[in-house]
mmCIF file with all atom_site columns, C-alpha atoms in Angstrom:
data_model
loop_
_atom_site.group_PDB
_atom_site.id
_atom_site.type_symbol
_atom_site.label_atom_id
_atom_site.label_alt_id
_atom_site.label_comp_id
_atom_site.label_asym_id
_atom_site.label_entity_id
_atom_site.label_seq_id
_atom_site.pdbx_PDB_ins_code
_atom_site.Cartn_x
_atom_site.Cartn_y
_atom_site.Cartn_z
_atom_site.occupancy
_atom_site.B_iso_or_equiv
_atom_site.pdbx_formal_charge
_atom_site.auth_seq_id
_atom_site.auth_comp_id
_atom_site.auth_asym_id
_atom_site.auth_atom_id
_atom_site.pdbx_PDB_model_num
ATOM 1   C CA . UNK A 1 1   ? 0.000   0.000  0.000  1.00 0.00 ? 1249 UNK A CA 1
ATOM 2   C CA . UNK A 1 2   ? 1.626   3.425  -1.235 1.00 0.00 ? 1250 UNK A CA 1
ATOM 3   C CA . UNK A 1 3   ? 0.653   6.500  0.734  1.00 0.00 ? 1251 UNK A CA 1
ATOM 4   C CA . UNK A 1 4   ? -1.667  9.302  -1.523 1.00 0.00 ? 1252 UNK A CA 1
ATOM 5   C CA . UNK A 1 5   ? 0.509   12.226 -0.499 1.00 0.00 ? 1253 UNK A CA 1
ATOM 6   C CA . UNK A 1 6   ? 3.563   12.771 -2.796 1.00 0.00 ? 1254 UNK A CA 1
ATOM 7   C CA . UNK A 1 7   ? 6.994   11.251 -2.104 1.00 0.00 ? 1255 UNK A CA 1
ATOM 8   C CA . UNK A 1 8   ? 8.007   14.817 -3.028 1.00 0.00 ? 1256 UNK A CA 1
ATOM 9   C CA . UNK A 1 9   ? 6.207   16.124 -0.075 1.00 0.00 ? 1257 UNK A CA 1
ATOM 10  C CA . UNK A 1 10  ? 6.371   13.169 2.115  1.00 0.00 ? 1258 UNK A CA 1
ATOM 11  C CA . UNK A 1 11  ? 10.148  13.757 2.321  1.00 0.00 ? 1259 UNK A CA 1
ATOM 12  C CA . UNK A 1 12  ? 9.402   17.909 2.893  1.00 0.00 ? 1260 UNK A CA 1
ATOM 13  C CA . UNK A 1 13  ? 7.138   17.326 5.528  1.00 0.00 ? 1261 UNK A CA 1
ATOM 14  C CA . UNK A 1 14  ? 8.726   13.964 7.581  1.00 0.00 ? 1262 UNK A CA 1
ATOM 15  C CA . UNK A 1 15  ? 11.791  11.654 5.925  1.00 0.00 ? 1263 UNK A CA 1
ATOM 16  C CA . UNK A 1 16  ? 13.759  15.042 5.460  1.00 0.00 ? 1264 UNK A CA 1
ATOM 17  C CA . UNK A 1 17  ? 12.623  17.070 7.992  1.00 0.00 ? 1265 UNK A CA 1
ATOM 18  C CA . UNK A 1 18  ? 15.352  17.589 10.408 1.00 0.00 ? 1266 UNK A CA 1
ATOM 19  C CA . UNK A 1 19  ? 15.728  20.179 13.381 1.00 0.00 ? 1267 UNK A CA 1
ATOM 20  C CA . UNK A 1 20  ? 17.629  23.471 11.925 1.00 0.00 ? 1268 UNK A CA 1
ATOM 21  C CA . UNK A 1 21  ? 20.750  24.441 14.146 1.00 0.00 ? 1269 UNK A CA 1
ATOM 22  C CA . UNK A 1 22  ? 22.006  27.131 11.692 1.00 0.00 ? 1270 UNK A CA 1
ATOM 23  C CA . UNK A 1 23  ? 19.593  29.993 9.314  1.00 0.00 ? 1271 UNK A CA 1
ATOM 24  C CA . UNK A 1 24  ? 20.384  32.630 6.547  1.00 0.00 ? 1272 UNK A CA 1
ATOM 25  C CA . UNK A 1 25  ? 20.206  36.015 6.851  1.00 0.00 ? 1273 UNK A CA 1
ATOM 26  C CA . UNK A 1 26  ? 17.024  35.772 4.436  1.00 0.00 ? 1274 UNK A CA 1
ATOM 27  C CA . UNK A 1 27  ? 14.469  37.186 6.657  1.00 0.00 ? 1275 UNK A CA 1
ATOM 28  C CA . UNK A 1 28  ? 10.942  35.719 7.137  1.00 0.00 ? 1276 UNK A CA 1
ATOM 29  C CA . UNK A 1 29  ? 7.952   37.634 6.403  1.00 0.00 ? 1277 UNK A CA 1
ATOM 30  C CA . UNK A 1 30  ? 4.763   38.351 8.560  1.00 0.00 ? 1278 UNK A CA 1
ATOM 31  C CA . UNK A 1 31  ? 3.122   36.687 4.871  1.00 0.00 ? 1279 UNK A CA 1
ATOM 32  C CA . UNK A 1 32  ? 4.526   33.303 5.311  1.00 0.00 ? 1280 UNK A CA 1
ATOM 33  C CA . UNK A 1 33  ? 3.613   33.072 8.689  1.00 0.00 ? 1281 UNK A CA 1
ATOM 34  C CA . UNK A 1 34  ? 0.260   33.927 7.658  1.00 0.00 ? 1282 UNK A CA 1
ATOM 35  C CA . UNK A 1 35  ? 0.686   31.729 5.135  1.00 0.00 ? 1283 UNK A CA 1
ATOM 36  C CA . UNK A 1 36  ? 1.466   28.878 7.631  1.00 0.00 ? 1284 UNK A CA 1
ATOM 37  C CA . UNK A 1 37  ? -0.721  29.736 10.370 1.00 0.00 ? 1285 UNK A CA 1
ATOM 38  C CA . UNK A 1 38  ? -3.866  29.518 7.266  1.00 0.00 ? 1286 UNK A CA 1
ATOM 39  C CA . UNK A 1 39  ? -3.084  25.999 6.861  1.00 0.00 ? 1287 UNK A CA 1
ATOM 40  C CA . UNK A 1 40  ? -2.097  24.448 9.797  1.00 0.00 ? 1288 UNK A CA 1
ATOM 41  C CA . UNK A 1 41  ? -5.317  25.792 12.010 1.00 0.00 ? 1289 UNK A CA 1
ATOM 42  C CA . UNK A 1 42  ? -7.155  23.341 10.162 1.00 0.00 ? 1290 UNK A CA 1
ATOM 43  C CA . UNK A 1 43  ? -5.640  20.874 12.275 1.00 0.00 ? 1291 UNK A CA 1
ATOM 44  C CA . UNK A 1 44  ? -8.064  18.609 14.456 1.00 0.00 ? 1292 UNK A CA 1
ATOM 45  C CA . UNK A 1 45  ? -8.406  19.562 18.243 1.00 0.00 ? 1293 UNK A CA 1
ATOM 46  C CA . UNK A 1 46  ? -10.994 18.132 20.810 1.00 0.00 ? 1294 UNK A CA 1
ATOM 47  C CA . UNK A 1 47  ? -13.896 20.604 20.872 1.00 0.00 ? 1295 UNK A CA 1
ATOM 48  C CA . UNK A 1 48  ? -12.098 22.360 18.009 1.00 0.00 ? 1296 UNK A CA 1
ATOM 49  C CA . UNK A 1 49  ? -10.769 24.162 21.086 1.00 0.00 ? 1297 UNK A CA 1
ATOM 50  C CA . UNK A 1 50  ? -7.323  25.244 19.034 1.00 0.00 ? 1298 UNK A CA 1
ATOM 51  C CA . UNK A 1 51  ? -5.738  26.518 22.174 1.00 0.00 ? 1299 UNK A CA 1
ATOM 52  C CA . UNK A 1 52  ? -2.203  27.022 20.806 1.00 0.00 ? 1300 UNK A CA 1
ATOM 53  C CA . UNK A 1 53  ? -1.319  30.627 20.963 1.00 0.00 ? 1301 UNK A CA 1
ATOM 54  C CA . UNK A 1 54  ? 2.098   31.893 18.813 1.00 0.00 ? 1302 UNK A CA 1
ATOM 55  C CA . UNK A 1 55  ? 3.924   34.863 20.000 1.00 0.00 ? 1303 UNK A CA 1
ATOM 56  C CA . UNK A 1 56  ? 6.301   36.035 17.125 1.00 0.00 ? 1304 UNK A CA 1
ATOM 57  C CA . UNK A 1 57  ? 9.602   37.288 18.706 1.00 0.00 ? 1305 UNK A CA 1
ATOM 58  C CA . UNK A 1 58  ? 10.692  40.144 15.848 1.00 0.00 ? 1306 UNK A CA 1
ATOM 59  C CA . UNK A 1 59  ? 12.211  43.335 17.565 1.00 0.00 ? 1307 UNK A CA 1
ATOM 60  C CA . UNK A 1 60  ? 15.995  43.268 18.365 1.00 0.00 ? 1308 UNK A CA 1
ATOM 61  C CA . UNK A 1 61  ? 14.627  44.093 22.535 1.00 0.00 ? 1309 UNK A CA 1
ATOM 62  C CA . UNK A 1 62  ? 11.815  41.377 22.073 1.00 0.00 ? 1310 UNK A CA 1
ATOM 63  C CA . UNK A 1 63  ? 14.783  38.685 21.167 1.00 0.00 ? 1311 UNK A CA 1
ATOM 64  C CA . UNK A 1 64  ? 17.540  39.958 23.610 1.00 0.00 ? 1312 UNK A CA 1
ATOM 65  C CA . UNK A 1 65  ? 15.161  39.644 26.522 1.00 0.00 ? 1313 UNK A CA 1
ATOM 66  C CA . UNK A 1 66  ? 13.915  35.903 25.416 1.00 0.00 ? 1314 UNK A CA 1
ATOM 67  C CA . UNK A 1 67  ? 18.008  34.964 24.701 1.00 0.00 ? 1315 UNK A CA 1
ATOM 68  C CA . UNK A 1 68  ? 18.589  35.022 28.347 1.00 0.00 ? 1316 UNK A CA 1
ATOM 69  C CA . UNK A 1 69  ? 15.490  32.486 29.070 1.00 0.00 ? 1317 UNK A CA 1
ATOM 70  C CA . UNK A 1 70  ? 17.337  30.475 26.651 1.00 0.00 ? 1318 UNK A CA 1
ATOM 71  C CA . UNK A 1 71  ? 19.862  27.228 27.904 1.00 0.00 ? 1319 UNK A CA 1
ATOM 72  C CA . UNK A 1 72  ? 23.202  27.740 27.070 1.00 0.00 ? 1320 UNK A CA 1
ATOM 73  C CA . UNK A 1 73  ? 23.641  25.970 24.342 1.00 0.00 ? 1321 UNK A CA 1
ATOM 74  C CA . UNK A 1 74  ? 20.330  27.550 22.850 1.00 0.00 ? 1322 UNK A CA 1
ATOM 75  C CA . UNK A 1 75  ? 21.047  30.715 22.939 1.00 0.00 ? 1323 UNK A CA 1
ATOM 76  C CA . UNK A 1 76  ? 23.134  31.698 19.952 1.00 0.00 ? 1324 UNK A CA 1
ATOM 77  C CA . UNK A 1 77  ? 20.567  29.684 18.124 1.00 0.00 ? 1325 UNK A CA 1
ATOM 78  C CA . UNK A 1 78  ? 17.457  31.840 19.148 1.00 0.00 ? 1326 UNK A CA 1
ATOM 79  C CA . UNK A 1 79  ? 20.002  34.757 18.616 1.00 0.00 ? 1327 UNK A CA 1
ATOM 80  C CA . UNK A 1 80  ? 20.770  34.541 15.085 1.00 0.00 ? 1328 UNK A CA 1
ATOM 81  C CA . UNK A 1 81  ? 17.554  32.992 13.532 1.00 0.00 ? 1329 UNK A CA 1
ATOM 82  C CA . UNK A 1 82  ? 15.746  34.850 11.326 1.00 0.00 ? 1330 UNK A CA 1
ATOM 83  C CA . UNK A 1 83  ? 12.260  34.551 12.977 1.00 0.00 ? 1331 UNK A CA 1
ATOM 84  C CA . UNK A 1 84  ? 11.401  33.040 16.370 1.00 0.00 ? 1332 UNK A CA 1
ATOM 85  C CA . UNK A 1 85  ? 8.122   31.892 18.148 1.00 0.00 ? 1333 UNK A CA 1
ATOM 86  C CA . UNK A 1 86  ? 6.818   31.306 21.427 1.00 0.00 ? 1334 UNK A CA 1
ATOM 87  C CA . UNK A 1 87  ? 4.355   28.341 21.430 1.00 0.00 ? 1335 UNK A CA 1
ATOM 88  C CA . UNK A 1 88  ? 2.016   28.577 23.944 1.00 0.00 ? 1336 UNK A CA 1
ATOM 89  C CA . UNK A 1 89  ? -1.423  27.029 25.482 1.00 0.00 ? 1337 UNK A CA 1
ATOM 90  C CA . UNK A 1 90  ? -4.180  29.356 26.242 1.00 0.00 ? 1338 UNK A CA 1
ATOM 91  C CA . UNK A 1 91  ? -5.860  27.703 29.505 1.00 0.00 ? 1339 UNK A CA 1
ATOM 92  C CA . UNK A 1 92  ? -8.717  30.177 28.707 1.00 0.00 ? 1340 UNK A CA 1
ATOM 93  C CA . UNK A 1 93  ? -9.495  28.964 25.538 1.00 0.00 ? 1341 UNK A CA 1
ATOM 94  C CA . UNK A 1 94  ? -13.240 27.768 26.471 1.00 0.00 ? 1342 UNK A CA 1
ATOM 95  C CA . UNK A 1 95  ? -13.997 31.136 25.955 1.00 0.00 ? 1343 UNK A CA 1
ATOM 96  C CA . UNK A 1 96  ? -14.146 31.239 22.479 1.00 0.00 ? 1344 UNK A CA 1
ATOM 97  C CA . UNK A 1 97  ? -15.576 27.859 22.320 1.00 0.00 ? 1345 UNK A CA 1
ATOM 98  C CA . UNK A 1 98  ? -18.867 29.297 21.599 1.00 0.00 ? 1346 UNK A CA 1
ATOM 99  C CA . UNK A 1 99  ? -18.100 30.540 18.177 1.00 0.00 ? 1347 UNK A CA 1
ATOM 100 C CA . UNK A 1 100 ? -15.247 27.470 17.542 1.00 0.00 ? 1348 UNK A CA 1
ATOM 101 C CA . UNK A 1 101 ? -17.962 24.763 18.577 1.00 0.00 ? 1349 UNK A CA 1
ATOM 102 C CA . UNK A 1 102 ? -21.019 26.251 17.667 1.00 0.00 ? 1350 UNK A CA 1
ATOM 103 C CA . UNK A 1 103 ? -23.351 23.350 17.226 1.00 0.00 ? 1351 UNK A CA 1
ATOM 104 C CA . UNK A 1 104 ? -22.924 22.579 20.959 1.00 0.00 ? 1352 UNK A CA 1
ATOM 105 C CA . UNK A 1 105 ? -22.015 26.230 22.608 1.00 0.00 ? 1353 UNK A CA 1
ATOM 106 C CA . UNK A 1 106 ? -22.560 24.945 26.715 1.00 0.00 ? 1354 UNK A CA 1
ATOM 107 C CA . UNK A 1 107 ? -19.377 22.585 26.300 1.00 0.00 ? 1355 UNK A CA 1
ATOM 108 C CA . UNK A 1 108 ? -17.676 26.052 27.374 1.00 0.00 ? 1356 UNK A CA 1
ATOM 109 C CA . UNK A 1 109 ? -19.465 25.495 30.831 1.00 0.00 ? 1357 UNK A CA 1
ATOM 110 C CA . UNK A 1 110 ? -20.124 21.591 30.823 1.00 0.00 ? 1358 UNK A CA 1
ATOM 111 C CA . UNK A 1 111 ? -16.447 20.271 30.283 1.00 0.00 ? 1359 UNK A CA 1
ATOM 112 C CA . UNK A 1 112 ? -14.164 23.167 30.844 1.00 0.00 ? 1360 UNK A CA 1
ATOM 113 C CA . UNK A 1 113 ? -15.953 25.636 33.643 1.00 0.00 ? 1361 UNK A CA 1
ATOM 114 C CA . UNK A 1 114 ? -12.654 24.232 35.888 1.00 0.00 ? 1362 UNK A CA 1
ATOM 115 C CA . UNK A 1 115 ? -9.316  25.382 35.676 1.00 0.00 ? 1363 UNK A CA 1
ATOM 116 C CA . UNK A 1 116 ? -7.540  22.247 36.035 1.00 0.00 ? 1364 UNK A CA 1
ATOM 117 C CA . UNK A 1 117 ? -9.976  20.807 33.338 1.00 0.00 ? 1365 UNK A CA 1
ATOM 118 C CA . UNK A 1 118 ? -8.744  23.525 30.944 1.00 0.00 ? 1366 UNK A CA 1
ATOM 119 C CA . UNK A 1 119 ? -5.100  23.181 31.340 1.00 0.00 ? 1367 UNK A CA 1
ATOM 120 C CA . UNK A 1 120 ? -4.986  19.470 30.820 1.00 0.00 ? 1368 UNK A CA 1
ATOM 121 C CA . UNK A 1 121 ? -7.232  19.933 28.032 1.00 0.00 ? 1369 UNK A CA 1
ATOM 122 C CA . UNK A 1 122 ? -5.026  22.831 26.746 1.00 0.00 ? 1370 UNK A CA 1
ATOM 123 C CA . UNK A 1 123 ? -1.487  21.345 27.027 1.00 0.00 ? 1371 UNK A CA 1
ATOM 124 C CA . UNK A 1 124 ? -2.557  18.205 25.236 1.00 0.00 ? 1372 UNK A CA 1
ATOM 125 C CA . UNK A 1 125 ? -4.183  19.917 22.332 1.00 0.00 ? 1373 UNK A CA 1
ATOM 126 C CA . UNK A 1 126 ? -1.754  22.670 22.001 1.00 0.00 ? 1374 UNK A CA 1
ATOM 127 C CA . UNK A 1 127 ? 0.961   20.476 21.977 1.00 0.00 ? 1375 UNK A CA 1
ATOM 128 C CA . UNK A 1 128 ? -0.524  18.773 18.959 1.00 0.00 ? 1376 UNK A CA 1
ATOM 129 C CA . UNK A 1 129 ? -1.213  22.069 17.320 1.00 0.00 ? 1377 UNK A CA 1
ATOM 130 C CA . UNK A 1 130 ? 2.172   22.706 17.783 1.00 0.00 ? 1378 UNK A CA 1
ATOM 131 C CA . UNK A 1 131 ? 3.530   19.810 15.700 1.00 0.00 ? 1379 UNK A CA 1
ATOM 132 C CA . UNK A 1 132 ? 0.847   21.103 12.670 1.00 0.00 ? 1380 UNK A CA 1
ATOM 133 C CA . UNK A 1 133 ? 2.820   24.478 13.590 1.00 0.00 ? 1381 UNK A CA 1
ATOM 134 C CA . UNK A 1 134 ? 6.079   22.718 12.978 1.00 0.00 ? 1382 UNK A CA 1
ATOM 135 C CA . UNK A 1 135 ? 4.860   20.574 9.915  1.00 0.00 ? 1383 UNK A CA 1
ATOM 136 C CA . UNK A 1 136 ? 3.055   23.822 8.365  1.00 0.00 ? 1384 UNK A CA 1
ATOM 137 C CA . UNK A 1 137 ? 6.817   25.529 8.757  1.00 0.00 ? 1385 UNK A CA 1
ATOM 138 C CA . UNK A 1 138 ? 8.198   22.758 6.825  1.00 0.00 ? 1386 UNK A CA 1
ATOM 139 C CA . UNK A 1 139 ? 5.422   22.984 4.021  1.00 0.00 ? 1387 UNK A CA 1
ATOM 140 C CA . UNK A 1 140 ? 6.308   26.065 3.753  1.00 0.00 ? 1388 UNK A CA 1
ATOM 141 C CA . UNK A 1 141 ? 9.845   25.232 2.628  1.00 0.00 ? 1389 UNK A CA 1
ATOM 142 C CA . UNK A 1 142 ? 11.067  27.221 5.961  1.00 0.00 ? 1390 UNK A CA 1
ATOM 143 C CA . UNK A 1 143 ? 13.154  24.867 8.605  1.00 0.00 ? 1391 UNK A CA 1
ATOM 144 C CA . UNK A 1 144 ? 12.166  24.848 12.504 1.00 0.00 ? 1392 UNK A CA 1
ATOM 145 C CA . UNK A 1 145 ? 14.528  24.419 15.611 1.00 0.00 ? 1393 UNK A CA 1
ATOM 146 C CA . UNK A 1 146 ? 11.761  23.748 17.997 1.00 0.00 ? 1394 UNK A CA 1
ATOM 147 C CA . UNK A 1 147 ? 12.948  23.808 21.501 1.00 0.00 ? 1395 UNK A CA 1
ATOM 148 C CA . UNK A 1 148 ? 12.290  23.033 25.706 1.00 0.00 ? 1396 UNK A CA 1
ATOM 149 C CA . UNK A 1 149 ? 15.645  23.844 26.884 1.00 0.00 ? 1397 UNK A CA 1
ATOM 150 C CA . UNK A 1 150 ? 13.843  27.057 28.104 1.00 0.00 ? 1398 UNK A CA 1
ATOM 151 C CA . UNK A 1 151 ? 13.232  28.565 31.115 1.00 0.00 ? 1399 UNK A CA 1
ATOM 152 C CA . UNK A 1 152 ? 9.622   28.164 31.144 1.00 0.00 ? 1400 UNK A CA 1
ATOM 153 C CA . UNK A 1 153 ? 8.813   30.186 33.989 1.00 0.00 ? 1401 UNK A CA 1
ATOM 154 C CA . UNK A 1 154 ? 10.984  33.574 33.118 1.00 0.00 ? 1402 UNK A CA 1
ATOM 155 C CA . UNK A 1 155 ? 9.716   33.282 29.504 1.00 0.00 ? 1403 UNK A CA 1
ATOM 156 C CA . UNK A 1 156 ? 5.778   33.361 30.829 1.00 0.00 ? 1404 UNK A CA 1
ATOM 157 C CA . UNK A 1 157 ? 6.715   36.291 33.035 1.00 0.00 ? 1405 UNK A CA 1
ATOM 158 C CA . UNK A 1 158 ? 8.049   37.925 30.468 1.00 0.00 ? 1406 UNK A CA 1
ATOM 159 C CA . UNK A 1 159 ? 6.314   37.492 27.712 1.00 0.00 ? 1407 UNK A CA 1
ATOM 160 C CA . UNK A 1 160 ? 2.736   35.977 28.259 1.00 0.00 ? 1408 UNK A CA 1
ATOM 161 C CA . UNK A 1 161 ? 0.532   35.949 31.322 1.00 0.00 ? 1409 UNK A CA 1
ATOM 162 C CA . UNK A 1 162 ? -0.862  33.567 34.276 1.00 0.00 ? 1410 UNK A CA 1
ATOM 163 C CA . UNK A 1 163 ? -3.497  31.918 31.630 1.00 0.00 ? 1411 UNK A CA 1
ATOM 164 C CA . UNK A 1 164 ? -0.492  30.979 29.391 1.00 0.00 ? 1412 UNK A CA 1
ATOM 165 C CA . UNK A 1 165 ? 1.426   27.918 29.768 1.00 0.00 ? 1413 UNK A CA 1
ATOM 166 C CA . UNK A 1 166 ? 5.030   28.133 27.561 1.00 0.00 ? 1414 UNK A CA 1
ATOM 167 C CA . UNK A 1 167 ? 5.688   24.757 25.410 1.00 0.00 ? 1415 UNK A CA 1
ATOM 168 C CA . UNK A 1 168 ? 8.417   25.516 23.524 1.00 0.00 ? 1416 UNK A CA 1
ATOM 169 C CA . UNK A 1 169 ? 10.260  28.375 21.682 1.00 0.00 ? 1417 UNK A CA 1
ATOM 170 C CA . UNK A 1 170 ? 10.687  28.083 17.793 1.00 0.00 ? 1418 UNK A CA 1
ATOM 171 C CA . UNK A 1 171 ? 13.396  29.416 16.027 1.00 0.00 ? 1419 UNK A CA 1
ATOM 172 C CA . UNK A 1 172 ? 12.121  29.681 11.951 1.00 0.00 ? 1420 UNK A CA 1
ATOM 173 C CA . UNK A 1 173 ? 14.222  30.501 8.776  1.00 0.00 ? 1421 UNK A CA 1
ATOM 174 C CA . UNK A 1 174 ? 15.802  28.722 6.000  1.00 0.00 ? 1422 UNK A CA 1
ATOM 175 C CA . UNK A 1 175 ? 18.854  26.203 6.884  1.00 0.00 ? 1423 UNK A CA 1
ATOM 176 C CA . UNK A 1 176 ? 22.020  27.754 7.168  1.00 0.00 ? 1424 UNK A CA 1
ATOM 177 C CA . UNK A 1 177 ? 25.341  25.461 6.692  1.00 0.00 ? 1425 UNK A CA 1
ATOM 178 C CA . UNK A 1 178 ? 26.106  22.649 8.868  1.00 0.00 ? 1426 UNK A CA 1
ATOM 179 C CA . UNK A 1 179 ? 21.969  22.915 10.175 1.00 0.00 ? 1427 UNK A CA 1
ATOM 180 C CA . UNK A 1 180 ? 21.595  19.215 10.913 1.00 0.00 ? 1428 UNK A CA 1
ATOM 181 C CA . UNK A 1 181 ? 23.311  16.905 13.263 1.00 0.00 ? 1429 UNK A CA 1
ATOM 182 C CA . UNK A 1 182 ? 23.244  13.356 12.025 1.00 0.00 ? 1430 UNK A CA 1
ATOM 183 C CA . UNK A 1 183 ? 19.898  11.574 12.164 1.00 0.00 ? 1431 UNK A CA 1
ATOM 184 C CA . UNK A 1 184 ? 19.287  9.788  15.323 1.00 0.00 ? 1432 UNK A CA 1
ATOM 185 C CA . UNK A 1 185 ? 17.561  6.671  14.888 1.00 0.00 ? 1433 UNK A CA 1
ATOM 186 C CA . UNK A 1 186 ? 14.052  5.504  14.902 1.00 0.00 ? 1434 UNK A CA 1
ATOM 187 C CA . UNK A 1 187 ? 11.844  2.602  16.437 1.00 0.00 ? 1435 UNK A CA 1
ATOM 188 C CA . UNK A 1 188 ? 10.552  0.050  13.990 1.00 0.00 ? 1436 UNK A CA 1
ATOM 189 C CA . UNK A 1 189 ? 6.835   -0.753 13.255 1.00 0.00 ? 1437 UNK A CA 1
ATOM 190 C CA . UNK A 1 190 ? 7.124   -3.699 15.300 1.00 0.00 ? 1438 UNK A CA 1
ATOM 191 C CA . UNK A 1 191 ? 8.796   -1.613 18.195 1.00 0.00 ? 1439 UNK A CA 1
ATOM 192 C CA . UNK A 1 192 ? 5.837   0.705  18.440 1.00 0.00 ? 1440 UNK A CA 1
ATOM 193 C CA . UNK A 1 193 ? 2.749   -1.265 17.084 1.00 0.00 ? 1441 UNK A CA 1
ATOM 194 C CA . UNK A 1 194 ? 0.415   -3.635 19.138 1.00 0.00 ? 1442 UNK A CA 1
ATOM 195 C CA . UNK A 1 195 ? -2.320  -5.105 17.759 1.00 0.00 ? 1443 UNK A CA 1
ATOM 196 C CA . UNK A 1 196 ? -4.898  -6.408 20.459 1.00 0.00 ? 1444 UNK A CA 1
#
């Protein structure tokens, strides 16, 4: 059985697809990210609650204050890349349930009227908007260099607010030279399949 998607862009999006280290100069504009951000929010979520907020790190101040949230050996990364994003989970998403999940507007109060309701719910399905995030970059023909060696804590004080939980900081661009470390390896079928 072949897949339907083209090898072309099965190798873009996944057998390619390799964490940047390095970027060019060549900047990237607020129109790919809108590009990116119009394809990948069609992503599924439970409750189409799309809780994944994205904080675009562009001013020279912006970057220099996020740098020192950074682990050492992330920080010349986030420095020099062209673009870089927060990723982050809105634990007050249920309020705009009403006009995401229209056809059943009370889930805001029925499932998610409790905070710690709303944060599971919100780290689970922002974390899995923020691998569309990270596939849409690579359909895009951009490179990403997500990363959690962050200091989670200083980067919500500094950047978001109490009803936004930090997952990861992305740095965005097009590969620079020596971007990729060699390939680490990968479980088999057999390694990661049960059939019951």
């Amino acid at each position: 059985m072949s897949l339907v998607l083209d090898p072309a862009a099965q190798d873009l999006l996944f057998r390619e697809a390799r964490t940047a280290n390095t970027f060019t100069d060549e900047p990237v504009t607020d129109e790919q990210m809108q590009a990116i951000y119009d394809l990948v929010k069609y992503g599924p979520t439970a409750f189409n609650q799309s809780p994944l907020r994205i904080t675009l790190v562009r001013s020279p101040e912006a970057r220099e204050r996020l740098v020192q949230h950074m682990a050492e050996g992330n920080r010349p990364k986030t420095a020099a890349a062209p673009l870089v994003a927060i990723l982050s989970a809105d634990n007050e998403f249920h309020d705009e349930l009403p006009q995401l999940f229209p056809h059943f507007p009370q889930a805001k109060d029925a499932f998610f009227s409790e905070r710690p309701a709303r944060e599971g719910a919100a780290l689970l399905n922002s974390a899995l908007q923020a691998a569309y995030f990270i596939v849409g970059v690579r359909a895009a023909g951009l490179a990403a260099g997500p990363m959690t060696g962050v200091d989670f804590e200083g980067v919500r004080k500094e950047f978001l607010d109490d009803d936004h939980t930090p997952l990861m900081v992305v740095n965005i661009g097009r590969p620079g030279p020596d971007a990729w470390f060699p390939r680490s390896p990968r479980l088999t079928y057999e390694q990661v399949v049960t059939t019951v």
